[in-house]
Amino acid sequence: MAPIPATLIPGDGIGPEIMQSVIAVFEAMGSPFAWETAPAGLGAIATHGDPLPASTLDSIRRTKLALKGPLTTPVGGGFKSVNVELRREFELFANMRPATTLIPGGRYDDIDITLVRENLDGFYAAFEHYMPVGDDHKAVAFSAGFNTRAGCRRIIRHAFEYAVANGRKKVTVVHKANILKALTGIFLDVGREMAPEYEGRVAMDDRIVDACAMQLVLNPWQFDVIVTTNLFGDILSDLIAGLIGGLGLAPGANIGANAAIFEAVHGSAPDIAGRGVANPAALLLASCLMLDHAGLHDQGDRLRGAIRHAFVSDGVRSRDLGGNAGTKEVTEAIVRRLG
Ligand code: NAI
């Protein structure tokens, strides 16, 4: 098979270290992808004077497929989030964040939840500004988020279709329609409108986001597929990552009509960057989702199996999982299991 062109963005902080691990593992597997390395994030400001250079956008336009390391976003001022820009540029409307137990014996066993997060609207698309009062230029802060009926239909349809294609039994629509009656009421309305189309195949229920957070901790096994708005999805996906051992094991996929970008749920982890201790598993699991997306399920399963064996059968543990193995040791253990 001809190699599949794919853009590879190493990213900031621990990004280059964990991306090196992916490159080594794919070399060992016989990579189906022909990588085009492209810069983005803080590092790209230094080299290209732009956190999202035109050459990177061109590469993704060409390949329609990318694996992305985490990108640092300044808090408060500074440049806009490159992640949000990428999602907007390529209309990556669905953020798929599966949380599946890989290492048994943790706080929770047998977790298998996929969170489907609306990726373009809500408060992440909000117009934000400050209003001055007296000599305080930032006396009042405004944010005007929005959800569109078309956007709600697209993401909730995606969640139901994902459930059907993957043999899932239930979609839970998560909202805050008791307080944000318009902003998230529209999301719940669309869920209720669409549910009858899937009757007998996929059940639908709904939860208010705060109750959902508590129930995810008390009894996560009641959840199967969760679909929710942008901000709630961002928060709940970190919560479900915690159920399976933390951010080091949580992959994500950003899916659009014309491109797909795969990444770890975690960020650039500046506190441990450059120390060789980051867990590469989340980015490797994201690359498994990328293999699945390219129709290469066997290779995705093979890599998932090697990661599982390295952690479970060989007992290799990075620091975030309570062990001492560095990025290199984890990578070598996975490569050995591929052999
Ligand atoms: P973070 O996810 O980078 O780190 C949170 C904690 O988890 C830290 O203690 C970190 O050391 C640990 N951690 C994360 N990934 C790990 C790994 N692979 N192995 C071991 N430990 C790991 O979140 P934080 O600190 O809030 O954000 C740092 C930067 O990353 C910010 O600039 C933020 O905007 C950005 N960010 C980028 C994302 C992306 O590019 N998709 C997603 C989330 C945050």
XYZ file of C-alpha atoms and ligand atoms in Angstrom:
383
model
C 0.000 0.000 0.000
C 1.287 3.510 -0.842
C 2.214 5.506 2.272
C -0.552 7.853 3.429
C 0.627 11.489 3.617
C 0.007 12.896 7.111
C 1.033 16.103 8.863
C 2.988 15.755 12.096
C 3.051 18.720 14.501
C 5.478 18.104 17.394
C 4.055 21.012 19.449
C 5.310 22.643 22.657
C 6.537 21.511 26.075
C 6.579 17.708 26.251
C 5.232 17.581 22.648
C 8.554 16.937 20.861
C 9.541 14.251 23.436
C 6.329 12.241 23.121
C 6.206 12.765 19.331
C 9.690 11.239 19.144
C 8.209 8.196 20.839
C 5.427 7.974 18.232
C 7.964 8.222 15.400
C 10.080 5.422 16.916
C 7.051 3.169 17.483
C 5.744 3.742 13.944
C 9.193 3.016 12.523
C 9.157 -0.292 14.386
C 5.654 -1.084 13.079
C 6.448 -0.139 9.484
C 4.593 3.183 9.358
C 1.678 3.403 6.918
C 2.049 7.204 7.108
C 4.492 9.441 5.215
C 4.973 12.218 7.787
C 5.268 15.895 6.811
C 6.635 17.666 9.886
C 5.071 21.103 10.432
C 5.518 23.735 13.169
C 2.807 25.284 15.379
C 2.538 26.844 18.825
C 5.040 28.819 20.887
C 7.968 27.198 19.087
C 6.622 28.393 15.728
C 6.597 32.002 16.959
C 10.335 31.727 17.516
C 11.069 30.127 14.131
C 8.303 31.521 11.873
C 6.987 34.590 13.756
C 3.520 32.989 13.768
C 1.975 30.360 16.112
C 0.137 28.861 13.129
C 2.301 29.321 9.990
C 0.665 29.236 6.546
C 2.930 26.315 5.568
C 1.386 24.217 8.373
C -2.160 25.033 7.232
C -1.145 24.175 3.639
C 0.232 20.837 4.747
C -3.037 19.902 6.536
C -5.065 21.123 3.525
C -3.047 18.702 1.407
C -2.977 15.672 3.716
C -6.362 16.178 5.488
C -4.836 14.144 8.295
C -2.646 15.266 11.195
C -1.164 14.068 14.457
C -0.601 17.011 16.758
C 1.433 17.396 19.937
C 0.084 19.727 22.645
C 0.336 23.480 22.076
C 0.888 26.026 24.832
C -1.732 28.787 24.982
C -0.991 31.897 27.077
C -3.564 32.495 29.840
C -5.357 35.854 29.718
C -3.655 37.919 26.971
C -1.235 36.832 24.227
C -2.194 35.041 21.021
C -5.445 33.151 20.417
C -5.540 29.398 21.020
C -3.987 27.652 18.008
C -6.069 24.582 18.862
C -9.278 26.600 18.561
C -7.988 28.185 15.304
C -7.224 24.775 13.802
C -10.678 23.460 14.719
C -12.288 26.509 13.131
C -10.099 26.510 10.014
C -10.841 22.857 9.197
C -14.376 22.803 10.650
C -13.425 19.994 13.029
C -16.854 19.894 14.614
C -16.555 16.656 16.599
C -14.066 16.057 19.371
C -14.073 12.346 20.216
C -12.565 11.502 23.584
C -12.780 7.824 24.502
C -11.871 6.746 28.046
C -11.270 3.000 28.202
C -9.561 1.144 31.038
C -6.143 0.034 29.847
C -4.518 -0.843 33.165
C -6.786 -2.837 35.499
C -6.653 -2.499 39.276
C -6.965 1.289 39.423
C -9.626 3.247 41.279
C -12.212 2.116 38.695
C -12.141 -0.968 36.456
C -13.870 -1.719 33.154
C -14.502 1.899 32.171
C -15.569 2.314 28.550
C -17.057 5.749 27.903
C -16.782 7.837 24.750
C -17.318 11.537 25.181
C -18.383 13.412 22.050
C -17.728 17.123 22.482
C -19.105 19.837 20.217
C -15.921 21.516 19.081
C -16.784 24.790 17.321
C -19.500 26.725 19.164
C -20.569 27.440 22.749
C -18.381 29.638 24.931
C -15.303 28.777 22.843
C -16.775 30.796 19.972
C -17.904 33.585 22.282
C -17.393 37.268 21.729
C -15.652 38.410 24.911
C -14.913 41.894 26.155
C -14.490 44.062 29.217
C -16.507 47.141 30.159
C -14.848 49.975 32.065
C -16.417 51.521 35.162
C -14.712 54.611 36.553
C -10.967 54.115 36.387
C -11.226 50.301 36.290
C -10.883 49.357 32.593
C -11.832 45.779 33.303
C -14.651 46.322 35.780
C -17.133 44.007 34.013
C -16.341 40.984 31.853
C -18.779 39.852 29.151
C -18.965 36.620 27.206
C -21.620 35.877 24.594
C -21.489 32.230 23.541
C -23.834 30.648 21.040
C -25.023 27.251 19.830
C -26.744 26.806 16.486
C -29.497 24.302 15.759
C -27.502 23.127 12.720
C -24.368 22.669 14.851
C -26.335 20.765 17.530
C -27.867 18.521 14.870
C -24.472 17.781 13.332
C -22.783 16.792 16.603
C -25.713 14.838 18.077
C -26.139 13.000 14.764
C -22.420 12.190 14.881
C -22.807 10.771 18.414
C -25.770 8.559 17.448
C -24.043 7.360 14.258
C -20.881 6.606 16.245
C -23.019 4.599 18.679
C -24.620 2.604 15.863
C -21.298 1.951 14.079
C -19.584 0.837 17.290
C -22.339 -1.288 18.817
C -22.995 1.207 21.618
C -26.314 1.101 23.434
C -26.944 4.571 24.849
C -26.283 8.239 24.163
C -26.533 10.633 27.115
C -27.136 14.276 26.194
C -25.469 16.509 28.808
C -26.643 20.129 29.207
C -27.499 22.870 31.686
C -30.908 23.665 30.257
C -32.316 24.510 33.709
C -30.141 27.657 33.886
C -28.684 28.305 30.404
C -32.153 27.769 29.021
C -31.462 28.992 25.477
C -27.734 28.241 25.074
C -27.975 24.605 26.141
C -31.761 24.172 25.903
C -31.374 24.107 22.115
C -28.897 21.230 22.478
C -31.295 19.183 24.609
C -34.214 19.965 22.248
C -32.260 18.628 19.271
C -31.300 15.485 21.209
C -34.946 14.819 22.058
C -36.015 15.469 18.444
C -33.431 13.063 17.058
C -33.756 10.210 19.576
C -36.891 8.611 18.005
C -34.939 7.999 14.750
C -32.670 5.629 16.676
C -35.327 3.951 18.820
C -34.702 0.219 19.187
C -31.044 0.659 18.225
C -29.628 3.296 20.587
C -31.345 4.631 23.710
C -31.119 8.275 24.660
C -31.265 9.948 28.061
C -30.106 13.293 29.387
C -28.322 14.730 32.431
C -27.690 18.176 33.822
C -23.930 18.679 33.725
C -23.367 19.061 37.484
C -25.370 15.923 38.302
C -23.534 14.135 35.495
C -20.159 15.028 37.040
C -21.209 13.518 40.372
C -22.685 10.404 38.784
C -19.544 9.868 36.707
C -17.642 9.582 39.983
C -20.249 7.502 41.866
C -21.274 5.097 39.104
C -19.436 5.652 35.801
C -20.579 2.291 34.395
C -24.070 3.677 33.729
C -22.579 5.829 30.921
C -21.834 4.679 27.376
C -21.631 7.575 24.871
C -21.916 11.131 26.210
C -22.588 14.046 23.858
C -22.277 17.585 25.144
C -21.471 21.204 24.368
C -17.953 22.581 23.990
C -17.073 23.796 27.500
C -18.849 20.977 29.361
C -17.135 18.475 27.054
C -13.726 19.940 27.789
C -14.273 19.635 31.538
C -15.976 16.221 31.581
C -13.363 14.686 29.291
C -10.653 15.467 31.853
C -12.938 13.942 34.504
C -13.335 10.680 32.577
C -9.575 10.646 31.882
C -9.205 10.606 35.678
C -11.391 7.471 35.867
C -8.881 5.504 33.775
C -5.673 6.648 35.453
C -5.163 10.202 34.245
C -4.296 12.370 31.285
C -1.322 10.181 30.330
C -3.767 7.594 28.945
C -6.429 9.767 27.281
C -6.470 10.242 23.479
C -8.637 12.538 21.370
C -9.696 12.974 17.762
C -10.975 16.154 16.092
C -13.144 15.136 13.162
C -14.445 17.376 10.383
C -15.820 17.004 6.912
C -12.482 17.798 5.260
C -9.797 16.924 7.780
C -9.100 15.033 10.983
C -6.551 15.986 13.634
C -5.541 13.543 16.360
C -3.996 14.524 19.696
C -3.666 13.657 23.362
C -6.256 15.232 25.676
C -3.446 16.600 27.878
C -1.553 19.842 27.357
C 2.120 20.726 26.983
C 2.883 19.932 30.670
C 5.481 22.694 31.141
C 6.161 21.413 34.676
C 7.830 18.251 33.327
C 8.947 19.375 29.826
C 12.485 18.468 28.797
C 12.951 15.954 31.618
C 12.254 12.789 29.654
C 9.546 11.635 32.083
C 6.345 12.313 30.083
C 4.079 9.377 29.365
C 3.826 9.001 25.567
C 0.799 6.655 25.780
C -1.939 9.259 25.253
C -0.382 10.465 21.998
C 0.282 6.865 20.938
C -3.362 5.979 21.662
C -4.362 9.039 19.588
C -2.269 7.625 16.746
C -4.275 4.376 17.133
C -7.458 6.422 16.575
C -5.740 7.857 13.493
C -5.021 4.338 12.216
C -8.695 3.412 12.807
C -9.766 6.570 10.947
C -7.587 5.552 7.983
C -9.354 2.152 7.981
C -6.251 0.417 9.406
C -8.036 -1.148 12.391
C -5.668 -4.146 12.546
C -2.673 -1.877 12.978
C -4.553 0.237 15.525
C -5.402 -2.905 17.525
C -1.830 -4.170 17.228
C -0.437 -0.946 18.687
C -3.104 -0.784 21.436
C -2.204 -4.390 22.315
C 1.512 -3.556 22.530
C 0.820 -0.542 24.786
C -1.418 -2.669 27.035
C 1.173 -5.464 27.268
C 3.985 -3.017 28.069
C 1.997 -1.514 30.951
C 0.087 -4.561 32.200
C 2.151 -7.686 31.406
C 5.602 -6.071 31.717
C 4.626 -3.734 34.560
C 6.315 -0.719 32.957
C 4.962 2.462 34.565
C 5.725 6.104 33.867
C 5.730 8.539 36.782
C 2.143 9.702 36.262
C 1.119 6.038 36.687
C 3.097 5.620 39.902
C 6.321 4.182 38.415
C 9.809 5.349 37.471
C 10.014 4.631 33.743
C 10.883 7.584 31.527
C 9.521 8.324 28.050
C 12.373 6.301 26.495
C 11.809 3.206 28.661
C 8.058 3.218 27.992
C 8.741 3.573 24.251
C 11.285 0.740 24.250
C 8.877 -1.551 26.122
C 6.136 -0.887 23.556
C 8.533 -1.443 20.645
C 9.621 -4.774 22.216
C 5.984 -5.843 22.428
C 5.469 -5.008 18.740
C 8.343 -7.312 17.802
P -1.487 19.751 31.119
O -2.374 18.693 30.580
O -0.362 20.190 30.261
O -0.852 19.256 32.527
C -1.666 18.916 33.657
C -0.852 17.966 34.587
O -0.780 16.676 33.969
C 0.574 18.422 34.791
O 0.959 18.139 36.127
C 1.375 17.581 33.834
O 2.702 17.338 34.230
C 0.571 16.286 33.774
N 0.676 15.640 32.460
C 0.076 16.025 31.307
N 0.427 15.220 30.306
C 1.246 14.282 30.830
C 1.954 13.162 30.281
N 1.864 12.837 28.984
N 2.732 12.432 31.100
C 2.824 12.736 32.412
N 2.185 13.777 32.989
C 1.417 14.543 32.204
O -2.423 20.979 31.517
P -2.046 22.481 31.917
O -0.855 22.502 32.806
O -3.322 23.048 32.382
O -1.689 23.192 30.533
C -0.368 23.439 30.055
C -0.462 24.095 28.695
O -1.016 23.184 27.740
C -1.355 25.357 28.648
O -0.698 26.330 27.865
C -2.629 24.877 27.981
O -3.291 25.910 27.291
C -2.071 23.832 27.021
N -3.054 22.797 26.623
C -2.989 22.372 25.332
C -3.824 21.375 24.891
C -3.699 20.920 23.468
O -2.793 21.344 22.756
N -4.580 20.056 22.993
C -4.810 20.734 25.776
C -4.750 21.207 27.138
C -3.902 22.216 27.534
